[in-house]
XYZ file of C-alpha atoms in Angstrom:
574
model
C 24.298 -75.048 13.442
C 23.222 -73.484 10.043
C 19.680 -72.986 11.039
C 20.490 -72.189 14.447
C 19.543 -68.135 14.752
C 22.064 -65.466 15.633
C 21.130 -63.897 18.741
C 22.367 -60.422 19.170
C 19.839 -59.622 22.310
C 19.196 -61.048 25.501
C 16.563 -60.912 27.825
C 17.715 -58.744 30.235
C 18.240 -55.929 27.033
C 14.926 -56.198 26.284
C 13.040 -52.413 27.763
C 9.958 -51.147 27.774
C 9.211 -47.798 26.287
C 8.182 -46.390 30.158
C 11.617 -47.580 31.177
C 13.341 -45.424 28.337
C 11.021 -42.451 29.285
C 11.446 -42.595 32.672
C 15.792 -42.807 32.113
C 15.231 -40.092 29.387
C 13.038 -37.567 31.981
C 15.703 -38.467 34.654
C 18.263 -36.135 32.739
C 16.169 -33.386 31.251
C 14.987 -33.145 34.995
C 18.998 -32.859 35.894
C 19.325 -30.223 33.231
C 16.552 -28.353 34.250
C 14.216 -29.272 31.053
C 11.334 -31.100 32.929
C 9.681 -30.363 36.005
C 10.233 -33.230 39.468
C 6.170 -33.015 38.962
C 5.928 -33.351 35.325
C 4.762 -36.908 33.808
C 7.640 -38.907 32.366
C 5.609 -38.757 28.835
C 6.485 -35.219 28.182
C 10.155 -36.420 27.272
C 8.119 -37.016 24.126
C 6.632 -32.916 23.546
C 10.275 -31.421 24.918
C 12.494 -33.287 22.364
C 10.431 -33.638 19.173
C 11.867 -31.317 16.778
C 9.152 -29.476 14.312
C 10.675 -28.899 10.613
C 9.867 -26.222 8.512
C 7.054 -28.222 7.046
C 5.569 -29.057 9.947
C 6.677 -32.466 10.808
C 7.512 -33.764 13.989
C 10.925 -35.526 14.436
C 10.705 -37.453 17.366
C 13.927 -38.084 19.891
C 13.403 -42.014 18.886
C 11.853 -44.240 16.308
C 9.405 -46.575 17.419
C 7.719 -49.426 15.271
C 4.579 -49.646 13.340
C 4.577 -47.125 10.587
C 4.411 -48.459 6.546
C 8.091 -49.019 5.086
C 9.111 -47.299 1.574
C 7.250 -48.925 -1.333
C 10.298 -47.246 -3.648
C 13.618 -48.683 -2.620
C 16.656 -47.360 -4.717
C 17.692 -48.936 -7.806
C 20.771 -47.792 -7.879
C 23.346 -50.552 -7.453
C 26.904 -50.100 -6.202
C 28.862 -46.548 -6.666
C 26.898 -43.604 -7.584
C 27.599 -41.178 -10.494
C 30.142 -38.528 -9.570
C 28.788 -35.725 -11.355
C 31.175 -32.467 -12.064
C 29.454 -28.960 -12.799
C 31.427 -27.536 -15.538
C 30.140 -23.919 -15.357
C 33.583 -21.689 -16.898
C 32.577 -18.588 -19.369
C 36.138 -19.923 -21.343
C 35.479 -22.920 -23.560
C 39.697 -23.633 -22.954
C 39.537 -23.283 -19.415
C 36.199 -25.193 -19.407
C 37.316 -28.342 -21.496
C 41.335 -28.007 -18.916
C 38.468 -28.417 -15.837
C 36.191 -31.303 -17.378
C 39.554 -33.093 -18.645
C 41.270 -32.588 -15.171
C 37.774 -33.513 -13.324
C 36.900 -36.851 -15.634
C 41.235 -37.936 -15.236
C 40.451 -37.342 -11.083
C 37.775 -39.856 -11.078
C 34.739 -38.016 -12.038
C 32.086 -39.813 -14.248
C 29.872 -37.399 -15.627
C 29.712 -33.851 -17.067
C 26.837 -31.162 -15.441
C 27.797 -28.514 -18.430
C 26.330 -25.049 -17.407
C 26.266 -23.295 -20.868
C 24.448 -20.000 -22.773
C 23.972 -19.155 -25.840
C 27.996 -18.152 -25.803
C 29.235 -21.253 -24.924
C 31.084 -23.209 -27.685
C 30.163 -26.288 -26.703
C 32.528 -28.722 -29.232
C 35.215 -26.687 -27.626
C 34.178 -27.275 -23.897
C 33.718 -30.855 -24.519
C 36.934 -31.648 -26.634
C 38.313 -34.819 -26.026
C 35.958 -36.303 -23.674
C 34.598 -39.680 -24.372
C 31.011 -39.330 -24.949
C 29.925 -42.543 -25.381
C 31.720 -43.348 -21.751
C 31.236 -40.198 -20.188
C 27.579 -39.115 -20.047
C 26.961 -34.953 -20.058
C 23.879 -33.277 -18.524
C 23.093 -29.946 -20.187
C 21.946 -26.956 -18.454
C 21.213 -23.736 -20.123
C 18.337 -21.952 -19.424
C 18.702 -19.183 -21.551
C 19.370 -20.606 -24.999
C 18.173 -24.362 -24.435
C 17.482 -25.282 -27.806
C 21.043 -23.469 -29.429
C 22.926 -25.682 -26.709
C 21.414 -28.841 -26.884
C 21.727 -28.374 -31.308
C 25.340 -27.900 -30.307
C 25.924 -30.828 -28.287
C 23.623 -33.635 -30.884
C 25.702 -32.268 -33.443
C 28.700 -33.333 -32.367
C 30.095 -36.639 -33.428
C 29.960 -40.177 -32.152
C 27.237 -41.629 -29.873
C 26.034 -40.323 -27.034
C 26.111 -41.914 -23.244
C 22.612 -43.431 -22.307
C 22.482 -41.226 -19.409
C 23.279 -37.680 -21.365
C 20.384 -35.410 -21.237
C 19.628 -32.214 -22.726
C 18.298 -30.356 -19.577
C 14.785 -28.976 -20.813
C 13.078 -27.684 -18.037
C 10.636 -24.648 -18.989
C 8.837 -24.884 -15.827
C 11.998 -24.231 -13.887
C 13.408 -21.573 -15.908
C 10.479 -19.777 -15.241
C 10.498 -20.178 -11.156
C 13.956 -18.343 -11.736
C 12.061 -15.593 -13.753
C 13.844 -16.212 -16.457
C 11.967 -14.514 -19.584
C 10.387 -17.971 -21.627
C 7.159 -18.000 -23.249
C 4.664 -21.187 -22.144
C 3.516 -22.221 -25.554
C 7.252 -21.879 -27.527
C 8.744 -23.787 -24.575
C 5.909 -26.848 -24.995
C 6.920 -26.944 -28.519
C 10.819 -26.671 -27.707
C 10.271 -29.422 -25.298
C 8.452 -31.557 -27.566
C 10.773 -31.182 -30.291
C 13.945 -31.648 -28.439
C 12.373 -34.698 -26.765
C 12.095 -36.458 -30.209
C 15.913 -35.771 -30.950
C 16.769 -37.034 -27.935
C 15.307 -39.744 -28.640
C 16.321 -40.826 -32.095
C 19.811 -40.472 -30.068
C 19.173 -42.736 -27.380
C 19.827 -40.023 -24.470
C 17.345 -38.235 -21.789
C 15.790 -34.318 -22.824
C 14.385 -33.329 -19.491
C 15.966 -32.593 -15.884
C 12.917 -31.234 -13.274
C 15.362 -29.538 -11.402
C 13.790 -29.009 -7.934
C 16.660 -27.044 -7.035
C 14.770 -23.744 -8.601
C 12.240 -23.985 -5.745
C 15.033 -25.104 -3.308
C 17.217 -22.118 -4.251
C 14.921 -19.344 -3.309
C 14.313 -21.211 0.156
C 11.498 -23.415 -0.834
C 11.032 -26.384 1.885
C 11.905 -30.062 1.487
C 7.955 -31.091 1.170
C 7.503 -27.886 -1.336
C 10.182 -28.959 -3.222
C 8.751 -32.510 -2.922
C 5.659 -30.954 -4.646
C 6.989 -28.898 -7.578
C 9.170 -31.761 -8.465
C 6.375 -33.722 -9.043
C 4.179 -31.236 -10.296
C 6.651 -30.186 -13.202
C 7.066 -33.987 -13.780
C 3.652 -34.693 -14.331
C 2.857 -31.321 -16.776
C 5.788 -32.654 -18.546
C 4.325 -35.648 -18.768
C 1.340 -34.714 -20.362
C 3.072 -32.698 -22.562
C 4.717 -35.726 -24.106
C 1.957 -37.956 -24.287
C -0.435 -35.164 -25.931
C 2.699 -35.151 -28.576
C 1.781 -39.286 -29.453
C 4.704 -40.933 -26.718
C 3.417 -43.393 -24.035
C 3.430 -43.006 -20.532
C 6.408 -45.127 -19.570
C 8.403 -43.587 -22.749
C 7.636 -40.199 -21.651
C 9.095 -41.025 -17.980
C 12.297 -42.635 -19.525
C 12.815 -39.339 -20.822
C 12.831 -37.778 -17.300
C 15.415 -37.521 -14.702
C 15.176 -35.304 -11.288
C 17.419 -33.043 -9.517
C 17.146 -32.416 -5.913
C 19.016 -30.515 -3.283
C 20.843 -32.125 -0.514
C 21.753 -30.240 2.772
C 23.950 -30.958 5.990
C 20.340 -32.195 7.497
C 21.132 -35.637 6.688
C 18.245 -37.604 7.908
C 15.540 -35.209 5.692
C 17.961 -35.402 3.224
C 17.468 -39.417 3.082
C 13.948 -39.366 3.453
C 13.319 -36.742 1.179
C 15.253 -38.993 -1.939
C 13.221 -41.626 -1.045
C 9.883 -40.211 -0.467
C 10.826 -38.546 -3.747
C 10.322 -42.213 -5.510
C 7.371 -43.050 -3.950
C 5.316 -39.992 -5.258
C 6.633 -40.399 -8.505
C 5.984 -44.540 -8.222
C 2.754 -43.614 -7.851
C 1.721 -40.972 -10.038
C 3.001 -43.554 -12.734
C 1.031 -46.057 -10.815
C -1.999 -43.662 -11.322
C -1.122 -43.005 -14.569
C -1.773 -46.651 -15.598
C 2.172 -47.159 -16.138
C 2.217 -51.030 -15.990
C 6.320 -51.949 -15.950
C 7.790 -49.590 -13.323
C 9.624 -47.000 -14.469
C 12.230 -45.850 -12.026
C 12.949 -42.069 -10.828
C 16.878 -41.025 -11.584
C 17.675 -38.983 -9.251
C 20.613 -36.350 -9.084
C 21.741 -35.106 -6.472
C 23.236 -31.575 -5.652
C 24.592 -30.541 -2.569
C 22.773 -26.686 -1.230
C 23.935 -24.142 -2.769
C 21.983 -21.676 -0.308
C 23.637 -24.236 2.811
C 27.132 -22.656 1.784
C 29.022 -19.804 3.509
C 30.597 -17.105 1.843
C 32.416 -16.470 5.661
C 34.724 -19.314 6.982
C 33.694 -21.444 3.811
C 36.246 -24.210 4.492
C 32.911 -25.421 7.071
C 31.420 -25.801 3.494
C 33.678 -29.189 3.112
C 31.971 -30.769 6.068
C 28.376 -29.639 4.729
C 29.236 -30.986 1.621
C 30.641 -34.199 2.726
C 27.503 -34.442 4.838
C 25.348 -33.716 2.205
C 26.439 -35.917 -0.136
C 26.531 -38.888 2.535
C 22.673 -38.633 2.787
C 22.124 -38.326 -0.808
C 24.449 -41.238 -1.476
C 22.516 -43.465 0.975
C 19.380 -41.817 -0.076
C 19.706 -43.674 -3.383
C 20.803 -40.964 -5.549
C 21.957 -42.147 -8.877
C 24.191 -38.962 -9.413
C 25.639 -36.774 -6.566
C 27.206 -33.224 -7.135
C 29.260 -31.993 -4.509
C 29.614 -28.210 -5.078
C 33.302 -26.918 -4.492
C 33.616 -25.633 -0.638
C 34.563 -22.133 -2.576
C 31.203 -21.398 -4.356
C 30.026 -19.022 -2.447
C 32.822 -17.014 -2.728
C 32.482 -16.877 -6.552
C 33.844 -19.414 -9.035
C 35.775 -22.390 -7.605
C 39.087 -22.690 -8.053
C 41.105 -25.781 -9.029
C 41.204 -26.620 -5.457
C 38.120 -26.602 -4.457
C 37.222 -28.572 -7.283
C 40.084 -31.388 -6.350
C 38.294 -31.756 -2.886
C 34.432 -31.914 -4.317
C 34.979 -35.056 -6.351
C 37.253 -35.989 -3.582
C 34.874 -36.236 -1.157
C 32.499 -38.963 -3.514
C 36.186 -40.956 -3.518
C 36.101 -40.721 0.418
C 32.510 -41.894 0.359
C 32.468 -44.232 -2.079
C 35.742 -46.004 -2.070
C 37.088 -45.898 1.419
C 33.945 -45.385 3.449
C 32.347 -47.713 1.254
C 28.894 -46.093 1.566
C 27.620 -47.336 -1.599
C 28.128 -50.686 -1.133
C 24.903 -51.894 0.502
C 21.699 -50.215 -1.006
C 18.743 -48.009 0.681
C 20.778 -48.585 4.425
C 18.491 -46.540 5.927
C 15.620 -48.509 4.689
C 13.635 -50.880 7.806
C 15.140 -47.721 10.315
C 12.259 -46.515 11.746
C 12.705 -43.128 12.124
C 13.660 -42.589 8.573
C 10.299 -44.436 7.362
C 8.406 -42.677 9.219
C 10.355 -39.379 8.066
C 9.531 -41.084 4.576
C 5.991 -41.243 4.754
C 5.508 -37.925 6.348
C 7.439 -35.907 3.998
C 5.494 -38.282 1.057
C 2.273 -37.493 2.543
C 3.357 -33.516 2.522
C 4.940 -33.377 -0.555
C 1.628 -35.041 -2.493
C -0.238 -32.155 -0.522
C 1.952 -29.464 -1.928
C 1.619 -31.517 -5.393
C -2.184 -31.359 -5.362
C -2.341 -27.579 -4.242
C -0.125 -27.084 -6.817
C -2.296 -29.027 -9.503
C -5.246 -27.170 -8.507
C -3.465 -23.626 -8.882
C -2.336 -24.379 -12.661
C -5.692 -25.824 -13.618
C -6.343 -22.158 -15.723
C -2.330 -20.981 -16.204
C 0.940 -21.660 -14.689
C 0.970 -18.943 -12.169
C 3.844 -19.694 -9.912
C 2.766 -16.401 -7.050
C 0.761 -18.592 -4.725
C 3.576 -20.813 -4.148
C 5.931 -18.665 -4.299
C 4.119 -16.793 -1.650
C 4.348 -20.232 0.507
C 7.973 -20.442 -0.183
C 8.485 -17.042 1.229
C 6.174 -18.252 4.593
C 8.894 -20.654 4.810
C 11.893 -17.911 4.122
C 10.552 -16.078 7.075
C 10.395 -18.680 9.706
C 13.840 -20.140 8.483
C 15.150 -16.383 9.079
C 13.811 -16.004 12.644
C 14.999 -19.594 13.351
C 18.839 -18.152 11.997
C 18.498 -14.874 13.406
C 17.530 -16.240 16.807
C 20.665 -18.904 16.358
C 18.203 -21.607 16.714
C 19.243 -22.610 13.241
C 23.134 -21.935 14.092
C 25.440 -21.593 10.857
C 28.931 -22.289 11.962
C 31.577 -19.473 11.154
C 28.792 -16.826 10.529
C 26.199 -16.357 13.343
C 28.242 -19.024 15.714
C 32.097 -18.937 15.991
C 32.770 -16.226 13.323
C 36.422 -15.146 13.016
C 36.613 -11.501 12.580
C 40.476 -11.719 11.199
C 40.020 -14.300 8.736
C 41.010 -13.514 5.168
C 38.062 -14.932 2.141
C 39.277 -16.945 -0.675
C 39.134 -14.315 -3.794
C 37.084 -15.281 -6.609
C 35.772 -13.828 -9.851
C 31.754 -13.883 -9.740
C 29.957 -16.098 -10.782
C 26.329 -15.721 -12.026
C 25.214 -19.237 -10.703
C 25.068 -18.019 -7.231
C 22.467 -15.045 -8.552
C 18.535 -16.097 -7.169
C 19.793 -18.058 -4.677
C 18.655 -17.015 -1.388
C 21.979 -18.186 1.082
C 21.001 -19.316 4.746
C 23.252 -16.447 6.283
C 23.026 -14.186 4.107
C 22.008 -11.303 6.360
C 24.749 -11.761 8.815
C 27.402 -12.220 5.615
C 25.786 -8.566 5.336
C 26.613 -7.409 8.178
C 30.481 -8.856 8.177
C 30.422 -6.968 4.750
C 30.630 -3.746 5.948
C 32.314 -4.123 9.148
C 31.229 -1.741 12.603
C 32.939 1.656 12.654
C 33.955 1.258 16.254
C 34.605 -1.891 18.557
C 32.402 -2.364 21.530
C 34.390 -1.774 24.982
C 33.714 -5.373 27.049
C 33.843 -4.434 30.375
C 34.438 -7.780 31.803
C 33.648 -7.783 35.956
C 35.644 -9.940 37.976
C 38.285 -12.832 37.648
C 38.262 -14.454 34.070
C 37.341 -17.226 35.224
C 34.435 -15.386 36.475
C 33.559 -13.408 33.450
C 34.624 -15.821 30.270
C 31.493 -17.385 29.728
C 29.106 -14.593 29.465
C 32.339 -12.674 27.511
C 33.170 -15.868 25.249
C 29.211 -15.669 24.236
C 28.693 -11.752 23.691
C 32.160 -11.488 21.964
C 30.952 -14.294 19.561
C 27.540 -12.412 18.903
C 29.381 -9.370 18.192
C 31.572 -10.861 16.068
C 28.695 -12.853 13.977
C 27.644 -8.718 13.121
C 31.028 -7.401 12.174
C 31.428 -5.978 15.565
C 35.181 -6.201 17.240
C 35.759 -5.626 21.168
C 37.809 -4.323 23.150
C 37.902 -6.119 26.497
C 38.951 -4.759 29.761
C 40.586 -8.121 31.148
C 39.789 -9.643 34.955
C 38.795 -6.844 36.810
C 37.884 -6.140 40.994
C 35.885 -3.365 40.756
C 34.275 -0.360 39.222
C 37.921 1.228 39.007
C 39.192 -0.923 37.216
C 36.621 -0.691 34.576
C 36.789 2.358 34.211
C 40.805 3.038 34.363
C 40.456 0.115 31.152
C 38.282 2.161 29.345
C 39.187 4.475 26.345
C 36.170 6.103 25.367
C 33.918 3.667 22.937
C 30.125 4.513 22.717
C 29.039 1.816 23.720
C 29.812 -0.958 26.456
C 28.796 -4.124 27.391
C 29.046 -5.511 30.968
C 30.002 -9.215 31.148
C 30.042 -11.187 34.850
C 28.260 -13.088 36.911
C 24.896 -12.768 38.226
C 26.416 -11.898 41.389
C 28.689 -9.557 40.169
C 25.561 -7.565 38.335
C 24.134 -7.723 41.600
C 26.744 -6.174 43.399
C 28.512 -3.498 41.706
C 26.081 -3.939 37.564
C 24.607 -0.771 38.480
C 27.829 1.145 40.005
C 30.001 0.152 36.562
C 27.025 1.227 34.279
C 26.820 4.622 36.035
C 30.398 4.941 36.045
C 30.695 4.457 32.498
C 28.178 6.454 31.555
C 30.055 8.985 33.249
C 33.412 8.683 31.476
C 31.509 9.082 28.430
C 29.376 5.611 27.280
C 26.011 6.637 25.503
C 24.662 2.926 25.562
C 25.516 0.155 27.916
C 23.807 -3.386 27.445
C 24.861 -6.444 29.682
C 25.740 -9.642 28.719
C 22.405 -11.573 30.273
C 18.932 -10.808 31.494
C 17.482 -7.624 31.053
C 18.490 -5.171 33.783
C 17.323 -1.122 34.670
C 21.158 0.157 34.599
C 21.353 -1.068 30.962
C 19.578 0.426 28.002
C 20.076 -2.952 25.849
C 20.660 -7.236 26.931
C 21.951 -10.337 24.933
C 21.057 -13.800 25.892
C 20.415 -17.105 24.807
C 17.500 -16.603 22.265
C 18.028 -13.495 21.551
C 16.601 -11.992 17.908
C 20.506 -11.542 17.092
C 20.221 -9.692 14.369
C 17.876 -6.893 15.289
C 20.550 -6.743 18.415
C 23.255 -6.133 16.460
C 21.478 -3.861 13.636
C 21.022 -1.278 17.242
C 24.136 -2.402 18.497
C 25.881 -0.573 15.437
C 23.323 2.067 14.802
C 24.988 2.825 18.332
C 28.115 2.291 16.948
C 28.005 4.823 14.062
């Protein structure tokens, strides 16, 4: 019986791939999406999805692509890592202490050259708890601060040194003083047993840089670093043991989990390349988006976070941050905080995510995801090698990132890319969280940020939503424009179920501008009549909720550039 094979498929479940195209075209025919003439194949060109690099991501994986040559080495529960980022050493050390008692395992200190840093780390265990530095702007004072203080250090402490980075963010640093910081600082860390250098690919992420760009400078700053090392007398493989990664994780889980893992195969293989004989392995940390996060309904940030940090657990991370659902808003409070590390607790101890490693691995989809974002990323590496062959000069790609930027914005602005509680579902009567700024969230390019600027300064008069007919008549078309009004800071004022042109206009109270919602046959009937009649008690614009029509001087629809809509929607308005 022990040799006897588990079958978990019969015969009769056993399809071909023309059966599942021709049950897939069946229902995008029902829905409109594919022609009764068109070939069943197309199912194929109408549901691949194209990322912002390019890549196709096909409805279904199929077989016969390469699997991941760099599994994750990470075994069992990942490191919860806490960003510690408080101005006030006391309040700093009360969050660390509260964070590291509520399950957290490791310290992300932000720090400058202000920051006492015995006082921020008082009382925590550093030869249990390890403590990743990060301060851009007085690297070398910092990292002094922390070898100086007693007692050994955890393995997996790191100073932070990342030059390159720091000057993505246009951060003043001069090339040859930070070479010689880094090579100094390296040797210390060394003689202590700890890590000196973070690539953090979040710099490039940050100002809206693409997975396969970010991909690329990761390993692009990696390998200068490298060379920097080795032209200072260390080996190859000591060089890369000095190294760990940081990388961005987003509510897109599936590039999320490819993006870890094609993350370790570029870097196996520059090492391979680099004549590295004993594999050295990429640590990986990851960080949920700080651009992903909503300053407008930000408890949604919770589920991007939770989602985020799912994909970079089972994308092999070896540390995950989960920024506070508040961040946006300013500096988290204690609250937010609770329900970051939280989530890791949900993941890790009662979802058990952790417990079998690389679970995506074998899925087709995601290898193939894998190697394509690989294959990109080592393009954007090599362009990127070629460009710093004379300098570091960071415009050309930072002229690609903003290539990106602009097709990410049309995707948002036409909803295509829709961010939940800012261009979809917005509530116009919610109160924000208040929070004291916080100079993290400065060159970081948010996802909504242009409609969080519109909901900033809110319309100076409501639209008047002159809704034709029953409501169950007019709700759809009304549910949908009152939503896009809302997403620009634009309240309504709705008329209610109406019979006729009357009505409409005995509802009305004077507002600029109107917007007829109804049925096609409604607009057909009596569009015209109501827009003329308005007009008349005083409207100066009048769009309809729908196609284009000649009685209207304005039209919202599915598709619509939303934000140029409402921009002359409240030029109207003012």
């Amino acid at each position: 019986m022990t040799d006897t094979p588990l079958l978990l498929a019969q015969p009769e479940d056993a399809h071909s791939r023309a059966e599942w195209e021709a049950a897939t075209a069946a229902v995008l025919r029902k829905t409109r999406k594919l022609a009764e003439d068109d070939a069943d194949a197309l199912v194929w060109d109408k549901l691949t999805r194209t990322t912002l690099d390019g890549i196709g991501i096909t409805p279904l994986g199929l077989p016969g692509g390469e699997t991941s040559a760099a599994r994750p080495t990470r075994q069992g529960a990942w490191d919860i890592r806490s960003l510690v980022a408080h101005p006030d050493a006391k309040l700093a050390n009360e969050a660390a202490l509260v964070d590291l008692d509520g399950g957290v395992t490791s310290i992300w200190l932000a720090a400058d050259e202000t920051t006492d840093v015995a006082a921020t780390l008082a009382d925590v265990l550093l030869d249990l708890a390890p403590v990743v530095l990060d301060a851009p702007s007085a690297t070398t004072t910092v990292a002094e601060a922390f070898l100086a203080l007693p007692g050994a250090k955890h393995p997996d402490s790191n100073l932070g040194i990342d030059p390159l980075g720091v000057m993505l963010r246009e951060i003043p640093l001069a090339v040859d003083e930070a070479i010689a910081e880094l090579q100094t600082l390296a040797r210390k860390a060394d003689q202590h047993d700890i890590r000196a250098i973070v690539v953090d690919a979040t710099a490039a992420h940050d100002l809206g840089a693409s997975d396969a760009q970010e991909l690329g400078w990761s390993i692009a700053v990696g390998v200068a670093y490298l060379r920097w090392l080795t032209d200072h007398g260390l080996s190859v493989e000591d060089a890369a043991g000095q190294i760990e990664f940081r990388y961005a994780a987003t509510d897109e889980q599936f590039p999320t989990i490819a993006k870890l893992r094609a993350a370790r195969v570029l870097w196996a293989r520059v090492l391979e390349l680099s004549g590295v004989e004993t594999p050295v392995a990429q640590r990986q940390h990851a960080v949920t988006s700080r651009p992903m996060l909503s300053k407008y309904d930000p408890y949604v940030n919770m589920l991007r976070g939770t989602v985020a940090a799912f994909a970079a657990g089972v994308g092999g991370a070896d540390a995950v941050t989960v920024l506070p659902f508040d961040s946006a808003n300013g500096r988290p409070d204690a609250f937010g905080r609770r329900i970051a590390r939280n989530v890791n607790h949900l993941l890790i101890d009662e979802s058990h995510v952790a417990a079998v490693a690389d679970p995506a691995g074998g899925a087709y989809a995601v290898e193939q995801l894998t190697g394509d974002l690989a294959a990109a990323g080592w393009a954007e590496f090599g362009q990127l090698e070629t460009e710093w062959e004379s300098g570091h000069d960071f415009d050309p790609f930072r002229a690609r990132i903003e290539e990106v930027v602009a097709r990410r914005e049309t995707d948002i602005a036409r909803r295509k890319r829709p961010l939940t509680g800012v261009s979809e579902f917005p509530n116009l009567a919610e109160t924000l969280p208040e929070r004291a700024a916080d100079p993290l969230n400065e060159r970081v390019r948010r996802y909504g940020a242009s409609f969080e600027a519109l909901r900033d300064e809110p319309a100076a008069a409501p639209v008047f939503l002159a809704t034709m007919g029953t409501i169950a008549q007019h709700t759809a078309r009304a549910t949908f424009v009152s939503n896009l009004f809302a997403a620009g800071g634009i309240a309504v004022e709705v008329a209610g179920a109406t019979a006729g042109v009357d009505d409409l206009v005995a509802a009305y109270s004077g507002q600029k501008v109107v917007c007829l919602a109804g049925t096609d046959a409604a607009y057909e009937e009596w569009g015209a009549a109501a827009a003329a009649a308005l007009r008349d008690a005083g409207a100066t614009r009048v769009i309809v909720a729908g196609k284009p029509a000649d009685h209207a001087d304005d039209s919202a629809a599915m598709g619509v550039d939303a934000l140029a809509f409402l921009t002359r929607t409240r030029e109207a308005l003012a």
